[in-house]
PDB file of C-alpha atoms and ligand atoms in Angstrom:
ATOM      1  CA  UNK A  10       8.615 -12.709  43.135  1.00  0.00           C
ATOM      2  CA  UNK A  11       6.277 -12.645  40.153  1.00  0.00           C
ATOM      3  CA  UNK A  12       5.573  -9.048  38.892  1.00  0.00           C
ATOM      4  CA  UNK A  13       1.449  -8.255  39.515  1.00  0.00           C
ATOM      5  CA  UNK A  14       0.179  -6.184  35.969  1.00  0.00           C
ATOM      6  CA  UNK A  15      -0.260  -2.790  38.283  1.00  0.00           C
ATOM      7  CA  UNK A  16       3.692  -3.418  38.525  1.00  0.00           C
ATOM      8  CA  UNK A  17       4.293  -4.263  34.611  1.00  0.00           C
ATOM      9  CA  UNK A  18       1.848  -1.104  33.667  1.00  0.00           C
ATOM     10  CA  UNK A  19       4.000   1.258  35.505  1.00  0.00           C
ATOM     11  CA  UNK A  20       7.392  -0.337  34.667  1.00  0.00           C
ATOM     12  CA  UNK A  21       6.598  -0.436  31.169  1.00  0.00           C
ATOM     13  CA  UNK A  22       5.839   3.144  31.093  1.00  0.00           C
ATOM     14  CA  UNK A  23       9.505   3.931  30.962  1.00  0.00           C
ATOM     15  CA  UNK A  24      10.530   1.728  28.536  1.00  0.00           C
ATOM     16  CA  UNK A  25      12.368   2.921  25.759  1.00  0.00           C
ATOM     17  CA  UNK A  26      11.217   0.438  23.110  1.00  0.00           C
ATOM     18  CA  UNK A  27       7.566   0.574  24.033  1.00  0.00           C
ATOM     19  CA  UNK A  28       4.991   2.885  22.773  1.00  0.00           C
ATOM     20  CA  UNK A  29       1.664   3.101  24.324  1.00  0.00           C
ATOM     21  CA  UNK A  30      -1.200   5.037  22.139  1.00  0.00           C
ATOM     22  CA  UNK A  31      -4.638   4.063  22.634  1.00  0.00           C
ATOM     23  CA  UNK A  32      -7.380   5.436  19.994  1.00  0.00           C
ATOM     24  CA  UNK A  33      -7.243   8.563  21.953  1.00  0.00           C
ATOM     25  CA  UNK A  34      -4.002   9.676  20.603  1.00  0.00           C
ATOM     26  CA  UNK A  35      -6.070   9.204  17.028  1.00  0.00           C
ATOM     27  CA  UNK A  36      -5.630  13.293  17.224  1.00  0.00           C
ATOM     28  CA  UNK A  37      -2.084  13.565  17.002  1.00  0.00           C
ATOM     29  CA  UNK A  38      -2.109  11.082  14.126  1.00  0.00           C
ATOM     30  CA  UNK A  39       0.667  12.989  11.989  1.00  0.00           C
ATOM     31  CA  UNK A  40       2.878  13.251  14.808  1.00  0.00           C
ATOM     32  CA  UNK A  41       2.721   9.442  15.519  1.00  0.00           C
ATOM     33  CA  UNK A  42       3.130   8.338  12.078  1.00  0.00           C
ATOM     34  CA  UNK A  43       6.445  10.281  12.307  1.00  0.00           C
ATOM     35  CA  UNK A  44       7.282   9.395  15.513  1.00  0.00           C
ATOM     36  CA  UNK A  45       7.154   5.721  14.313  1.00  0.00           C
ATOM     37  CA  UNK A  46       8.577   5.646  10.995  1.00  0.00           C
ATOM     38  CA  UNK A  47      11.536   7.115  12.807  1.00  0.00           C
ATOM     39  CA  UNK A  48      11.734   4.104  15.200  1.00  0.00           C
ATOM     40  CA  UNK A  49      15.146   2.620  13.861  1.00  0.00           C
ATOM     41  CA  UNK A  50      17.150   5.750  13.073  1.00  0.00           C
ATOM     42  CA  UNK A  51      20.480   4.251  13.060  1.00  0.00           C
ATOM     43  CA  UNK A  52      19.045   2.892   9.639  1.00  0.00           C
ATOM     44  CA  UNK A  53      16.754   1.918   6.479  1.00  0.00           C
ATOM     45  CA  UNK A  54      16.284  -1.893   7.313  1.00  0.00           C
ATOM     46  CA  UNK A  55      13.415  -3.484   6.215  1.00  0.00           C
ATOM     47  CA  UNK A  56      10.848  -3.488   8.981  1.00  0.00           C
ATOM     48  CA  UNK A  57       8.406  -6.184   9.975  1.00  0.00           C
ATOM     49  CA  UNK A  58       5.537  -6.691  12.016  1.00  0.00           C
ATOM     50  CA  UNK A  59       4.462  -9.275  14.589  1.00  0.00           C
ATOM     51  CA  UNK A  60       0.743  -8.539  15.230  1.00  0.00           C
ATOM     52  CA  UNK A  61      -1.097  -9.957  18.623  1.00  0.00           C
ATOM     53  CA  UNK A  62       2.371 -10.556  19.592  1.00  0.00           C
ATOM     54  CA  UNK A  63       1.921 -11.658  22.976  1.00  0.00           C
ATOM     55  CA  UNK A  64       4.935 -11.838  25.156  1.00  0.00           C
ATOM     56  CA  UNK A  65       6.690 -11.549  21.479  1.00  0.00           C
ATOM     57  CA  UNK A  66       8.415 -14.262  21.096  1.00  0.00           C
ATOM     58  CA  UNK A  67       8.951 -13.576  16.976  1.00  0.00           C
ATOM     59  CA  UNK A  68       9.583 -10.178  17.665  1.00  0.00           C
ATOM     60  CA  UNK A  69      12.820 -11.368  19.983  1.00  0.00           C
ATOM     61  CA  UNK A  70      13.700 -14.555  18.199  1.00  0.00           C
ATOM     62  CA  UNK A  71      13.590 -13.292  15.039  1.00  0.00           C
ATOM     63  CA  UNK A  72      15.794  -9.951  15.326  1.00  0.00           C
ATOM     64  CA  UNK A  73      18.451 -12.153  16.768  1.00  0.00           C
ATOM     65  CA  UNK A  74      18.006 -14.701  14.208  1.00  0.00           C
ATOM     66  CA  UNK A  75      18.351 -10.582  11.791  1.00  0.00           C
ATOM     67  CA  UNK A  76      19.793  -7.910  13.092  1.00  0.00           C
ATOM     68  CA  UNK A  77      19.845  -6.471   9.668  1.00  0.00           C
ATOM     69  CA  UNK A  78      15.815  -5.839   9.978  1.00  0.00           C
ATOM     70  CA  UNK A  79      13.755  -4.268  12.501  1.00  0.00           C
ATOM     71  CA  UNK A  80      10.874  -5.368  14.281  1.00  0.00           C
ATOM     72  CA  UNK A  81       7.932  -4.373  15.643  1.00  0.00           C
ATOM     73  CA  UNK A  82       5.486  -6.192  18.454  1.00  0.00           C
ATOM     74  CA  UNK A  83       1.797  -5.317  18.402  1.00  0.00           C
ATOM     75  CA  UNK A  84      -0.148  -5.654  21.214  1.00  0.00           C
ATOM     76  CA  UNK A  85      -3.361  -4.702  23.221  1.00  0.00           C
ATOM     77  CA  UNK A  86      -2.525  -5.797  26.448  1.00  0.00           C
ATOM     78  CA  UNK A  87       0.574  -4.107  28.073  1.00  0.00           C
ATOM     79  CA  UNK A  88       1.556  -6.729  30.623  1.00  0.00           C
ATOM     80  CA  UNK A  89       2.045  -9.714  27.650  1.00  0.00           C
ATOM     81  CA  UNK A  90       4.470  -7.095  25.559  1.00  0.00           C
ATOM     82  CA  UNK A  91       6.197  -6.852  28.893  1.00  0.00           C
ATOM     83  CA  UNK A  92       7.748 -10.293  28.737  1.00  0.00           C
ATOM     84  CA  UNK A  93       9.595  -9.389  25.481  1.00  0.00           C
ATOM     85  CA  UNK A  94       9.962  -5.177  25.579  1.00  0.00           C
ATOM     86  CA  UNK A  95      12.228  -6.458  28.875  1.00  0.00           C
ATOM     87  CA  UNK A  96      13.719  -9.299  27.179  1.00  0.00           C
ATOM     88  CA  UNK A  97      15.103  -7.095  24.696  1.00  0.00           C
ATOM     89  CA  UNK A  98      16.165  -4.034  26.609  1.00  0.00           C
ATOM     90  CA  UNK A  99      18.186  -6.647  28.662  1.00  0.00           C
ATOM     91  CA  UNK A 100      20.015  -8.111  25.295  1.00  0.00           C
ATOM     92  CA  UNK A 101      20.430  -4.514  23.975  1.00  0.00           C
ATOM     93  CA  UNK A 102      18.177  -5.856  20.957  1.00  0.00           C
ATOM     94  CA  UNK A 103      18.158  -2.097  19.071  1.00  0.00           C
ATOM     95  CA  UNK A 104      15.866  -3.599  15.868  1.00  0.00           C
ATOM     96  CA  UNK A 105      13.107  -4.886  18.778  1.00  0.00           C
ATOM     97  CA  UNK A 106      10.548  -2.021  19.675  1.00  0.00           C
ATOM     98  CA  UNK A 107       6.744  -2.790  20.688  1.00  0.00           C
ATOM     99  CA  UNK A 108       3.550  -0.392  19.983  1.00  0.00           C
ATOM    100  CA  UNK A 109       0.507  -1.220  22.560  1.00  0.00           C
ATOM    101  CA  UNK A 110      -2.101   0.042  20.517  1.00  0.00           C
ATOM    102  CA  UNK A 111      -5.535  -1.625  18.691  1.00  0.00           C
ATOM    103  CA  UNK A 112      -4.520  -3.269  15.610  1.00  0.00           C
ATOM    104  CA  UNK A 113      -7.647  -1.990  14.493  1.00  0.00           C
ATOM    105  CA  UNK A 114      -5.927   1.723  14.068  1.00  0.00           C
ATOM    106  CA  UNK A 115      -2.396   0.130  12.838  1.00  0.00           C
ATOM    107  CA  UNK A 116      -2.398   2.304   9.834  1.00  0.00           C
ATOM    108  CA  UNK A 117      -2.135   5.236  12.049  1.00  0.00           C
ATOM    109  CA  UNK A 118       1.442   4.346  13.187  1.00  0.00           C
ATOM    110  CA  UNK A 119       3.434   3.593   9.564  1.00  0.00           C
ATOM    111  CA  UNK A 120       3.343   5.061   6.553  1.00  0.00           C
ATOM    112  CA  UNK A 121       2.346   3.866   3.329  1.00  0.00           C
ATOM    113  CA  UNK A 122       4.715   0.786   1.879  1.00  0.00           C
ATOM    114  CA  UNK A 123       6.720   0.908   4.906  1.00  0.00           C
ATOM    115  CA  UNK A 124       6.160  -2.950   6.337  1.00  0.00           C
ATOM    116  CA  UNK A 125       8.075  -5.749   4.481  1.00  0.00           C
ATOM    117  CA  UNK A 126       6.172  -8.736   6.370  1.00  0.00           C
ATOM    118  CA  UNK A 127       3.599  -9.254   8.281  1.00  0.00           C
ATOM    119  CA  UNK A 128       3.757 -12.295  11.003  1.00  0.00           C
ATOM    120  CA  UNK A 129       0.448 -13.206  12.688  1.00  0.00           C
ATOM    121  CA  UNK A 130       0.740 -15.799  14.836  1.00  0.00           C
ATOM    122  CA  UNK A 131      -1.885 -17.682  16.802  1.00  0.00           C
ATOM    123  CA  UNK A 132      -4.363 -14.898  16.133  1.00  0.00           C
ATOM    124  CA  UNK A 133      -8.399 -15.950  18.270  1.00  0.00           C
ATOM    125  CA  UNK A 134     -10.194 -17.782  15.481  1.00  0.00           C
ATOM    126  CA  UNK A 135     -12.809 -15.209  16.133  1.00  0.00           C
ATOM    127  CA  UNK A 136     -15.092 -18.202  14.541  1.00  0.00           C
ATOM    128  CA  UNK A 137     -18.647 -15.976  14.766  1.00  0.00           C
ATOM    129  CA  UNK A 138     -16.843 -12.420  14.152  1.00  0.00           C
ATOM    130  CA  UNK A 139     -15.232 -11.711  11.131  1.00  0.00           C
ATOM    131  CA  UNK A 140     -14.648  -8.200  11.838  1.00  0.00           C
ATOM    132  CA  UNK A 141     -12.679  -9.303  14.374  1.00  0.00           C
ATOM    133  CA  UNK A 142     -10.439 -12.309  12.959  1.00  0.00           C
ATOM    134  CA  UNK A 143      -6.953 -10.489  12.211  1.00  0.00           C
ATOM    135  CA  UNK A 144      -6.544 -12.272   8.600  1.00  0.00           C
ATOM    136  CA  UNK A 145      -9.902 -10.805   7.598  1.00  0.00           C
ATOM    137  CA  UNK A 146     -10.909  -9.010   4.245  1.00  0.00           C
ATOM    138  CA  UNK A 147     -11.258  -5.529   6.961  1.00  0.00           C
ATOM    139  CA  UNK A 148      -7.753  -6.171   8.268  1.00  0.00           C
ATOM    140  CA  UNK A 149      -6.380  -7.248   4.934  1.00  0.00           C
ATOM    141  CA  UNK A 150      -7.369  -3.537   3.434  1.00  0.00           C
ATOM    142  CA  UNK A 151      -5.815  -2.047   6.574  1.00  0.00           C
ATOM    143  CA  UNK A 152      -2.478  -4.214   5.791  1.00  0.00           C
ATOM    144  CA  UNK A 153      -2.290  -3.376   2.312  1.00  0.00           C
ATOM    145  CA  UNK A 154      -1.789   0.493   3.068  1.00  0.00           C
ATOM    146  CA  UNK A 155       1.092  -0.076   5.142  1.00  0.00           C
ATOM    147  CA  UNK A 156       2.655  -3.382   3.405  1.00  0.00           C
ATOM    148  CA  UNK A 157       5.255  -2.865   0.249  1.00  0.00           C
ATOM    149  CA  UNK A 158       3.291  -4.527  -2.868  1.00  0.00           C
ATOM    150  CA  UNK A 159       3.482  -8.781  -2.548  1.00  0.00           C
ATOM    151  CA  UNK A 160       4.943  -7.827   0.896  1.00  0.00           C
ATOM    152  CA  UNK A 161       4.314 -11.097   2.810  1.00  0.00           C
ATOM    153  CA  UNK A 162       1.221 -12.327   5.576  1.00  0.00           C
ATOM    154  CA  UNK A 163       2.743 -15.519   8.168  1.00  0.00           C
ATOM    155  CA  UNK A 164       0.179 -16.951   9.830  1.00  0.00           C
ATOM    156  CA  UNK A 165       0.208 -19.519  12.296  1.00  0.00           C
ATOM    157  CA  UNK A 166      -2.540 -21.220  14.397  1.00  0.00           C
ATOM    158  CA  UNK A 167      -3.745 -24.846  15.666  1.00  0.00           C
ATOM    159  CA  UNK A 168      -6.817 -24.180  14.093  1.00  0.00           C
ATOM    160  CA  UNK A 169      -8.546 -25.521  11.188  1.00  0.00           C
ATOM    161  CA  UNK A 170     -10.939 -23.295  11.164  1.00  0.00           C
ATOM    162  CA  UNK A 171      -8.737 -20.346  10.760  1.00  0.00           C
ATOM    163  CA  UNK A 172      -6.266 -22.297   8.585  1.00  0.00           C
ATOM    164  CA  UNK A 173      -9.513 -23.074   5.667  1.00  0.00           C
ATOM    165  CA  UNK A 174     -10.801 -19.712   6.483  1.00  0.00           C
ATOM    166  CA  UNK A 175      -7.586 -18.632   5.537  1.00  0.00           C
ATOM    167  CA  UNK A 176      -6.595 -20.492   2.295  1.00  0.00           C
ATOM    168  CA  UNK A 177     -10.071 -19.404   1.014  1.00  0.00           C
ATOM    169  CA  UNK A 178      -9.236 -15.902   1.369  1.00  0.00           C
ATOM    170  CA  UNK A 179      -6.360 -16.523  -0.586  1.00  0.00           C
ATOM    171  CA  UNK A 180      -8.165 -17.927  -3.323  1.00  0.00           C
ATOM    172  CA  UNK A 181     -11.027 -15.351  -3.108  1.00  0.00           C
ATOM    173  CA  UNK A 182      -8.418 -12.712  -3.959  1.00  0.00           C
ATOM    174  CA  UNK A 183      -6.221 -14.440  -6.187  1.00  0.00           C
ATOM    175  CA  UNK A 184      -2.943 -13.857  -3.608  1.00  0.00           C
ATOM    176  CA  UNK A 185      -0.338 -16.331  -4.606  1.00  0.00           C
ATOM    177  CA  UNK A 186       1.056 -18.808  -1.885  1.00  0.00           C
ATOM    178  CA  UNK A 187       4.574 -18.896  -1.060  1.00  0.00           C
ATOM    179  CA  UNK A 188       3.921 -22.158   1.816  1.00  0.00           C
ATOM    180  CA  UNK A 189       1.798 -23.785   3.733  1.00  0.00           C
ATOM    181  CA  UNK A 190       1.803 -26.989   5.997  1.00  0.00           C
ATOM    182  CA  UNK A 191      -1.107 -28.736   8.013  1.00  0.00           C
ATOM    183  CA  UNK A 192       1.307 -30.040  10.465  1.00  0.00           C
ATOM    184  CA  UNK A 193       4.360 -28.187  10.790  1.00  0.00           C
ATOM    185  CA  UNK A 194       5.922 -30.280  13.664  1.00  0.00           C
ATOM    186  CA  UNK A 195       5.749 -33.261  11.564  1.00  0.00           C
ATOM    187  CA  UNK A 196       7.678 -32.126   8.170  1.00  0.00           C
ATOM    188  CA  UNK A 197       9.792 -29.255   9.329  1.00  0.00           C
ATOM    189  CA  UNK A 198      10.616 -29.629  12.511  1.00  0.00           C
ATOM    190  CA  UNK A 199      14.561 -28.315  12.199  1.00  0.00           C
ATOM    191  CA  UNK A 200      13.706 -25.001  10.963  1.00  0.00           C
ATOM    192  CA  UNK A 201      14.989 -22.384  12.328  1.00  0.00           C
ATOM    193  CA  UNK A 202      11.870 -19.597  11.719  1.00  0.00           C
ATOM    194  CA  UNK A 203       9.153 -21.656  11.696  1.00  0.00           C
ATOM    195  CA  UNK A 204       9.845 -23.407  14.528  1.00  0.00           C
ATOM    196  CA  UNK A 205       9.622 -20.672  17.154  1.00  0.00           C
ATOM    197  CA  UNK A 206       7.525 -21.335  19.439  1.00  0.00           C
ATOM    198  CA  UNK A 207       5.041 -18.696  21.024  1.00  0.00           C
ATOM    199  CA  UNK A 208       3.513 -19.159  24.511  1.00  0.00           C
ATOM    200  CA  UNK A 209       0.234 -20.549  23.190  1.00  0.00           C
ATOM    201  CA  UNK A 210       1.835 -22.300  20.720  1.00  0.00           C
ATOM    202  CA  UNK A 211       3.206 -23.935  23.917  1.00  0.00           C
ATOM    203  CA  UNK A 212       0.039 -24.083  25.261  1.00  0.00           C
ATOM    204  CA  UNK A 213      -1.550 -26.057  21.786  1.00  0.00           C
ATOM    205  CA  UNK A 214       1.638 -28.535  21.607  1.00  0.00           C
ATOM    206  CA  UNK A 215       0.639 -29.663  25.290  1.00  0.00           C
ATOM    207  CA  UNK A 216      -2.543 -30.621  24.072  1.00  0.00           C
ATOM    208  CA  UNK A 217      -1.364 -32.574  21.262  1.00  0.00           C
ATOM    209  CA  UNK A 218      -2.733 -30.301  18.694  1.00  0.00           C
ATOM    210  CA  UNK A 219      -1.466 -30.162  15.350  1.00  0.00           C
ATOM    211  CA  UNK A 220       0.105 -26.468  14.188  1.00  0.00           C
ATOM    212  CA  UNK A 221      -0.641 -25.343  10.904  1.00  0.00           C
ATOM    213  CA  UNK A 222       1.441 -22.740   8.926  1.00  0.00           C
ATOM    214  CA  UNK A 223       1.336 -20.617   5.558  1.00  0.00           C
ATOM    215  CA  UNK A 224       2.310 -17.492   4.171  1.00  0.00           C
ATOM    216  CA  UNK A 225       1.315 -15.246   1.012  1.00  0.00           C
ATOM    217  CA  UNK A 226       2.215 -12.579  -0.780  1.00  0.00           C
ATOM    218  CA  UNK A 227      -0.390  -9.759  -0.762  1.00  0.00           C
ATOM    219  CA  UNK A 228      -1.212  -7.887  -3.931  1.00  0.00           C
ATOM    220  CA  UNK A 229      -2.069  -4.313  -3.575  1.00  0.00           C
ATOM    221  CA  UNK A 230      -6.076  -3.823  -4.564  1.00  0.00           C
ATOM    222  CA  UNK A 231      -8.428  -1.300  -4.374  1.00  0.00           C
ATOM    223  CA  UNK A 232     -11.158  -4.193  -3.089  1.00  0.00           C
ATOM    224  CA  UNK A 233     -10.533  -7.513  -0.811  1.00  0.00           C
ATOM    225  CA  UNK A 234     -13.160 -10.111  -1.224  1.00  0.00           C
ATOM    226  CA  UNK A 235     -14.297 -11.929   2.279  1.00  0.00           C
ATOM    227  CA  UNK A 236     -14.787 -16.120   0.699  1.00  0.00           C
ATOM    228  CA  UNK A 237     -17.920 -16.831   2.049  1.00  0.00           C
ATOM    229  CA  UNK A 238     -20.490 -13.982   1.837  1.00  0.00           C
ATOM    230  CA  UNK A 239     -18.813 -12.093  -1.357  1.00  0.00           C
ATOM    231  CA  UNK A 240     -18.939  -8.892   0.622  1.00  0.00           C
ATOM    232  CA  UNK A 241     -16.654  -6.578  -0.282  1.00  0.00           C
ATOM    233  CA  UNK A 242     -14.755  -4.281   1.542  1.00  0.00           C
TER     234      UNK A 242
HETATM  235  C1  LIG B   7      -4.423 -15.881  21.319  1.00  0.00           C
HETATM  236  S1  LIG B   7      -3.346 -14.569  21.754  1.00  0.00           S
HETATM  237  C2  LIG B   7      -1.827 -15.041  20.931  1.00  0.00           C
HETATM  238  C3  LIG B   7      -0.630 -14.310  21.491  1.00  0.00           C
HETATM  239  C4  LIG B   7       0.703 -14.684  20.853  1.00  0.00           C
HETATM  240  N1  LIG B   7       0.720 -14.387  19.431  1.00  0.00           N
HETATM  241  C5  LIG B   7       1.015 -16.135  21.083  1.00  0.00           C
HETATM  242  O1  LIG B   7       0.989 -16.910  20.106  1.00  0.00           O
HETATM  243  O2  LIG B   7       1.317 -16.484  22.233  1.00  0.00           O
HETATM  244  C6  LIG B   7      -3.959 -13.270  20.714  1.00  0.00           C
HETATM  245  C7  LIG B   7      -3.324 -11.921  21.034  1.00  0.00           C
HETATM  246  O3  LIG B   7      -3.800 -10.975  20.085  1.00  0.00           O
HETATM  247  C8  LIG B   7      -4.094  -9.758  20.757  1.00  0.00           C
HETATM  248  N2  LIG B   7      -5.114  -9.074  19.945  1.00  0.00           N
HETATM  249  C9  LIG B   7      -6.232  -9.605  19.405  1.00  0.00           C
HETATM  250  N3  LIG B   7      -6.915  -8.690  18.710  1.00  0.00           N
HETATM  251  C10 LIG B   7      -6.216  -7.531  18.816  1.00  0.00           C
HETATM  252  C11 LIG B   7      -6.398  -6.220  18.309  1.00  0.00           C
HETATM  253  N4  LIG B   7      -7.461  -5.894  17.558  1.00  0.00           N
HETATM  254  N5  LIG B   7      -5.474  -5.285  18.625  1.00  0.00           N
HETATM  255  C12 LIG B   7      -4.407  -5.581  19.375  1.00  0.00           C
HETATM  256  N6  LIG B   7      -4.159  -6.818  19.878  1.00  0.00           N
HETATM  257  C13 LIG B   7      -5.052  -7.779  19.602  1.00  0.00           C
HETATM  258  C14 LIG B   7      -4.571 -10.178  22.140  1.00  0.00           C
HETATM  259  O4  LIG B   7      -4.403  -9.139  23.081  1.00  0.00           O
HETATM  260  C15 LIG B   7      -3.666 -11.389  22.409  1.00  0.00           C
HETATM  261  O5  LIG B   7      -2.486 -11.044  23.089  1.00  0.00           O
END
């Protein structure tokens, strides 16, 4: 029988790779950032994040495809990080944990330089809020505290809104490219990273849509440029 979210709220309460801290635990804010650079104790492996993770499918696919780096699932909503927090107790996954938290407030939980990459996949296009699109100038300053320098942004979507929106914010701030494609399924459809699919990834393919990838390096700088209005943050 399929688990109501009452059920996956409670359950996921006692998981030991899940960490729950809404902006009210903003208080404690030294205590966290400890508590979460010491995720992975058994070691100093690069870490990476998957942010709006979902059900977390890059979190899970991609520490089995490396179990020499850790991984970490951001999410809002408790009963999508379910799907993978249980996937990877089940498969004893020890690089997989998952923080339910705002990514709003994500410098809160690492320290400085601490992220290698930064995977982003299928983020809303937000199309009329900015503020709120996750590959934003806002969200690119937040990223840059906890990122190494040229530490690395993934994004994937189905739209082509985000994907321009996207490529101009590269250019606007002079980030350097490492790939892109405008239809991923077409050209690369054997690898092994880029193919994972997430559940609205899923969702897109049904409809025929065509998935777009590309990934950056981003440069450490005091001021991130948004493309269109020039405002600065
Ligand atoms: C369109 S879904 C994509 C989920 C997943 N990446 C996938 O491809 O299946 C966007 C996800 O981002 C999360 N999200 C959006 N903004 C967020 C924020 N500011 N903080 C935390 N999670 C956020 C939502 O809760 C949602 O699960």
């Amino acid at each position: 029988m399929r688990k109501t979210k009452l059920q996956k709220f409670k359950e996921i309460e006692k998981f030991s790779n899940v960490f729950q801290c809404p902006y009210t635990v903003l208080k404690k804010k030294i205590k966290i950032k400890n508590k979460l650079s010491n995720l992975f104790p058994q070691n100093d492996n690069p870490l990476i994040l998957e942010l709006g993770c979902g059900k977390g499918e890059y979190t899970t696919n991609l520490a089995r495809l490396f179990p020499n780096k850790n991984f970490v699932g951001v999410d809002i909503k408790g009963a999508r990080i379910y799907s993978g927090a249980k996937q990877a107790l089940m498969e004893h996954l020890n690089n997989v944990a998952f923080l339910r938290t705002n990514i709003d407030i994500i410098n809160h939980f690492f320290i400085q330089n601490k992220i290698s990459e930064i995977w982003i996949p299928f983020p809303d296009p937000q199309i009329k809020k900015i503020n709120k699109r996750l590959i934003s100038a806002r969200f690119i300053k937040y990223y840059s505290n906890i990122l190494i320098n040229n530490g690395i942004i993934h994004l994937k979507t189905d739209s082509d809104f985000l994907f321009n929106y996207t490529r101009k914010i590269i250019e606007a701030n002079n980030f350097r490219i490492l790939f892109q494609t405008n239809d991923l399924y077409k050209n690369y459809q054997t690898d092994k990273i880029l193919t994972i699919k997430t559940f609205y990834e899923q969702q897109w393919l049904n409809k025929g849509l065509k998935i777009k990838y590309i990934s950056f390096f981003l440069q450490k700088k005091e001021i991130y440029f948004e493309p269109k209005s020039g405002i600065d943050i």
